[in-house]
mmCIF file of C-alpha atoms in Angstrom:
data_model
loop_
_atom_site.group_PDB
_atom_site.id
_atom_site.type_symbol
_atom_site.label_atom_id
_atom_site.label_comp_id
_atom_site.label_asym_id
_atom_site.label_seq_id
_atom_site.Cartn_x
_atom_site.Cartn_y
_atom_site.Cartn_z
ATOM 1 C CA MET T 1 -11.379 -12.550 -14.270
ATOM 2 C CA ASP T 2 -13.235 -15.789 -14.960
ATOM 3 C CA GLY T 3 -12.902 -17.155 -11.440
ATOM 4 C CA PRO T 4 -10.664 -17.236 -8.456
ATOM 5 C CA PRO T 5 -6.989 -17.843 -9.158
ATOM 6 C CA THR T 6 -5.834 -21.416 -8.612
ATOM 7 C CA HIS T 7 -2.310 -20.546 -7.465
ATOM 8 C CA ILE T 8 -1.374 -17.574 -5.343
ATOM 9 C CA HIS T 9 2.053 -16.055 -4.758
ATOM 10 C CA PRO T 10 3.317 -15.799 -1.177
ATOM 11 C CA PRO T 11 2.727 -12.426 0.515
ATOM 12 C CA LYS T 12 4.860 -9.702 -1.040
ATOM 13 C CA VAL T 13 7.578 -8.442 1.283
ATOM 14 C CA GLU T 14 9.440 -5.127 0.976
ATOM 15 C CA ALA T 15 12.245 -3.421 2.882
ATOM 16 C CA PHE T 16 12.698 0.300 3.463
ATOM 17 C CA ASP T 17 16.285 1.119 4.459
ATOM 18 C CA LEU T 18 16.458 4.579 6.001
ATOM 19 C CA VAL T 19 20.271 4.650 6.198
ATOM 20 C CA GLU T 20 21.015 3.482 2.654
ATOM 21 C CA ARG T 21 17.955 5.385 1.367
ATOM 22 C CA THR T 22 16.715 2.377 -0.595
ATOM 23 C CA ASN T 23 13.514 0.414 -1.096
ATOM 24 C CA THR T 24 13.826 -3.292 -1.873
ATOM 25 C CA ASP T 25 10.731 -4.409 -3.755
ATOM 26 C CA PRO T 26 9.076 -7.863 -3.534
ATOM 27 C CA LYS T 27 11.209 -9.165 -6.426
ATOM 28 C CA GLY T 28 14.428 -8.121 -4.686
ATOM 29 C CA PHE T 29 15.157 -5.054 -6.801
ATOM 30 C CA VAL T 30 16.838 -2.336 -4.762
ATOM 31 C CA ARG T 31 15.742 1.159 -5.742
ATOM 32 C CA PRO T 32 17.072 4.529 -4.570
ATOM 33 C CA VAL T 33 14.701 6.649 -2.486
ATOM 34 C CA ASP T 34 14.541 10.431 -2.892
ATOM 35 C CA HIS T 35 12.931 11.089 0.447
ATOM 36 C CA TYR T 36 12.067 9.306 3.680
ATOM 37 C CA ARG T 37 10.240 11.005 6.544
ATOM 38 C CA VAL T 38 9.509 9.296 9.834
ATOM 39 C CA GLU T 39 6.508 10.454 11.853
ATOM 40 C CA PRO T 40 5.100 8.945 15.062
ATOM 41 C CA TRP T 41 2.329 7.324 13.009
ATOM 42 C CA GLY T 42 4.283 6.173 9.965
ATOM 43 C CA LEU T 43 6.930 6.354 7.307
ATOM 44 C CA TYR T 44 6.721 8.417 4.124
ATOM 45 C CA MET T 45 8.707 7.362 1.069
ATOM 46 C CA ALA T 46 9.067 9.065 -2.310
ATOM 47 C CA ARG T 47 11.092 7.545 -5.116
ATOM 48 C CA PRO T 48 11.400 7.336 -8.894
ATOM 49 C CA ALA T 49 10.013 4.233 -10.553
ATOM 50 C CA ASP T 50 11.298 2.419 -13.599
ATOM 51 C CA HIS T 51 7.911 0.905 -14.302
ATOM 52 C CA ARG T 52 6.282 0.968 -17.719
ATOM 53 C CA GLN T 53 3.039 2.400 -16.292
ATOM 54 C CA PHE T 54 4.248 4.922 -13.703
ATOM 55 C CA HIS T 55 7.339 7.068 -13.190
ATOM 56 C CA TYR T 56 7.143 7.990 -9.499
ATOM 57 C CA LEU T 57 5.779 6.459 -6.290
ATOM 58 C CA GLU T 58 4.837 8.034 -2.986
ATOM 59 C CA SER T 59 3.804 5.863 -0.043
ATOM 60 C CA TRP T 60 2.903 6.142 3.616
ATOM 61 C CA LEU T 61 3.397 3.034 5.752
ATOM 62 C CA LEU T 62 0.934 3.215 8.644
ATOM 63 C CA PRO T 63 1.697 0.298 10.993
ATOM 64 C CA ASP T 64 -0.999 0.976 13.597
ATOM 65 C CA LEU T 65 -3.692 0.848 10.900
ATOM 66 C CA GLY T 66 -2.171 -2.025 8.879
ATOM 67 C CA LEU T 67 -2.130 0.159 5.751
ATOM 68 C CA ARG T 68 0.182 1.409 3.048
ATOM 69 C CA ALA T 69 -1.319 4.364 1.211
ATOM 70 C CA SER T 70 0.254 5.231 -2.135
ATOM 71 C CA ILE T 71 0.025 7.638 -5.004
ATOM 72 C CA PHE T 72 1.288 6.281 -8.300
ATOM 73 C CA HIS T 73 2.314 9.004 -10.723
ATOM 74 C CA TYR T 74 1.266 7.341 -13.970
ATOM 75 C CA HIS T 75 2.540 8.124 -17.415
ATOM 76 C CA PRO T 76 -0.271 9.895 -19.317
ATOM 77 C CA TYR T 77 -0.843 6.900 -21.576
ATOM 78 C CA HIS T 78 -1.405 4.635 -18.527
ATOM 79 C CA ALA T 79 -3.420 7.013 -16.329
ATOM 80 C CA ARG T 80 -5.924 5.335 -14.019
ATOM 81 C CA ASP T 81 -9.056 6.630 -12.372
ATOM 82 C CA GLN T 82 -7.717 6.582 -8.819
ATOM 83 C CA ASP T 83 -6.279 9.026 -6.346
ATOM 84 C CA HIS T 84 -4.866 6.596 -3.776
ATOM 85 C CA TYR T 85 -4.052 2.917 -3.745
ATOM 86 C CA VAL T 86 -4.098 1.302 -0.312
ATOM 87 C CA ASP T 87 -2.463 -2.034 0.516
ATOM 88 C CA ILE T 88 -3.569 -4.049 3.532
ATOM 89 C CA GLY T 89 -0.827 -5.818 5.469
ATOM 90 C CA THR T 90 1.670 -5.796 8.279
ATOM 91 C CA PHE T 91 4.077 -2.879 8.422
ATOM 92 C CA THR T 92 6.901 -3.083 10.916
ATOM 93 C CA ARG T 93 8.826 -0.124 12.296
ATOM 94 C CA GLY T 94 12.543 -0.207 12.831
ATOM 95 C CA ASP T 95 15.178 2.316 13.788
ATOM 96 C CA THR T 96 16.882 2.049 10.407
ATOM 97 C CA LEU T 97 14.857 -0.583 8.527
ATOM 98 C CA TRP T 98 11.103 -0.851 8.073
ATOM 99 C CA THR T 99 9.433 -3.865 6.456
ATOM 100 C CA SER T 100 6.097 -4.650 4.916
ATOM 101 C CA GLU T 101 4.150 -7.817 4.203
ATOM 102 C CA ASP T 102 1.205 -7.414 1.861
ATOM 103 C CA HIS T 103 -1.955 -9.367 2.725
ATOM 104 C CA TYR T 104 -3.546 -9.324 -0.738
ATOM 105 C CA LEU T 105 -6.466 -6.934 -0.134
ATOM 106 C CA ASP T 106 -6.250 -3.502 -1.744
ATOM 107 C CA LEU T 107 -8.400 -0.397 -1.826
ATOM 108 C CA VAL T 108 -8.721 2.084 -4.658
ATOM 109 C CA VAL T 109 -9.818 5.503 -3.421
ATOM 110 C CA ARG T 110 -11.379 7.974 -5.809
ATOM 111 C CA THR T 111 -11.571 11.071 -3.626
ATOM 112 C CA GLY T 112 -15.082 12.386 -3.157
ATOM 113 C CA ARG T 113 -16.622 9.475 -5.097
ATOM 114 C CA ASP T 114 -15.945 5.962 -3.828
ATOM 115 C CA THR T 115 -13.616 3.404 -2.304
ATOM 116 C CA GLU T 116 -13.321 0.014 -3.997
ATOM 117 C CA LEU T 117 -12.122 -3.220 -2.376
ATOM 118 C CA LEU T 118 -9.943 -5.426 -4.616
ATOM 119 C CA ASP T 119 -8.441 -8.914 -4.555
ATOM 120 C CA VAL T 120 -10.767 -10.625 -2.079
ATOM 121 C CA ASP T 121 -10.463 -13.734 -4.262
ATOM 122 C CA GLU T 122 -6.680 -13.746 -3.802
ATOM 123 C CA LEU T 123 -6.987 -13.487 -0.022
ATOM 124 C CA LEU T 124 -9.495 -16.350 0.093
ATOM 125 C CA VAL T 125 -7.343 -18.638 -2.049
ATOM 126 C CA ALA T 126 -4.200 -17.735 -0.057
ATOM 127 C CA ASN T 127 -6.057 -18.685 3.109
ATOM 128 C CA GLN T 128 -7.476 -21.871 1.582
ATOM 129 C CA GLN T 129 -4.005 -22.919 0.397
ATOM 130 C CA GLY T 130 -2.464 -22.224 3.815
ATOM 131 C CA ILE T 131 -0.317 -19.365 2.550
ATOM 132 C CA LEU T 132 -2.027 -16.961 4.959
ATOM 133 C CA ASP T 133 -3.335 -18.283 8.271
ATOM 134 C CA ASP T 134 -6.869 -17.701 9.569
ATOM 135 C CA VAL T 135 -5.887 -15.041 12.107
ATOM 136 C CA THR T 136 -3.961 -12.983 9.540
ATOM 137 C CA SER T 137 -6.728 -13.382 6.948
ATOM 138 C CA ARG T 138 -9.416 -12.222 9.386
ATOM 139 C CA ARG T 139 -7.258 -9.286 10.471
ATOM 140 C CA ALA T 140 -6.838 -8.271 6.800
ATOM 141 C CA VAL T 141 -10.616 -8.272 6.299
ATOM 142 C CA HIS T 142 -11.224 -6.276 9.499
ATOM 143 C CA THR T 143 -8.485 -3.814 8.541
ATOM 144 C CA ALA T 144 -10.002 -3.296 5.091
ATOM 145 C CA VAL T 145 -13.527 -2.840 6.478
ATOM 146 C CA ARG T 146 -12.323 -0.349 9.115
ATOM 147 C CA ALA T 147 -10.454 1.632 6.447
ATOM 148 C CA ILE T 148 -13.394 1.626 4.024
ATOM 149 C CA ASP T 149 -15.733 2.796 6.803
ATOM 150 C CA GLY T 150 -13.362 5.576 7.860
ATOM 151 C CA ILE T 151 -12.655 6.766 4.341
ATOM 152 C CA ALA T 152 -16.359 6.682 3.389
ATOM 153 C CA ALA T 153 -17.344 8.553 6.573
ATOM 154 C CA HIS T 154 -15.020 11.358 5.446
ATOM 155 C CA GLY T 155 -16.482 11.726 1.966
ATOM 156 C CA HIS T 156 -14.155 9.128 0.450
ATOM 157 C CA ASP T 157 -11.209 11.318 1.401
ATOM 158 C CA LEU T 158 -8.289 9.238 2.656
ATOM 159 C CA ASP T 159 -6.271 12.237 3.825
ATOM 160 C CA ALA T 160 -9.223 13.636 5.833
ATOM 161 C CA TRP T 161 -9.856 10.287 7.530
ATOM 162 C CA LEU T 162 -6.190 9.857 8.453
ATOM 163 C CA ALA T 163 -6.045 13.409 9.845
ATOM 164 C CA SER T 164 -9.129 12.626 11.957
ATOM 165 C CA VAL T 165 -7.302 9.705 13.601
ATOM 166 C CA GLY T 166 -4.185 11.756 14.350
ATOM 167 C CA MET T 167 -2.199 10.874 11.236
ATOM 168 C CA PRO T 168 -2.050 14.069 9.137
ATOM 169 C CA ILE T 169 -0.218 12.933 6.027
ATOM 170 C CA THR T 170 1.102 15.090 3.238
ATOM 171 C CA TRP T 171 2.270 14.299 -0.277
ATOM 172 C CA ARG T 172 4.977 15.941 -2.381
#
């Protein structure tokens, strides 16, 4: 990228309907979900994807940490060097409906190797343009730093870090 973006989209919002077994993406597309699992620390979702780069998506929404950890099952011709993709945001529990609001920052975890922070420029521009307030922007940075520290302290192993804080996640 040649420089920071000049226009930023509003935070992406998603809905996770446990009764209808659907996931409504930020563009309003409603997709069927194969599996939801609610745990005291979060919500697991697994669903097919009709995306040109990946065919299946698994995610854990972890409200207390302000994280959504995902595994994208890429088509072989779009494979990426990443094990987990982590969104920073606000994730809200509900009895039958959970919601998420993405706060621009993302982490790419390559287990055993490194954790990379992405999209700082987007967060800064969103804050500068008043799309994301100062409190929310600062919280996003603190959330990302805390996650990077925890993941790095566990050998860049997201699952090990989450287990160490009482959130033992599993994937399909």
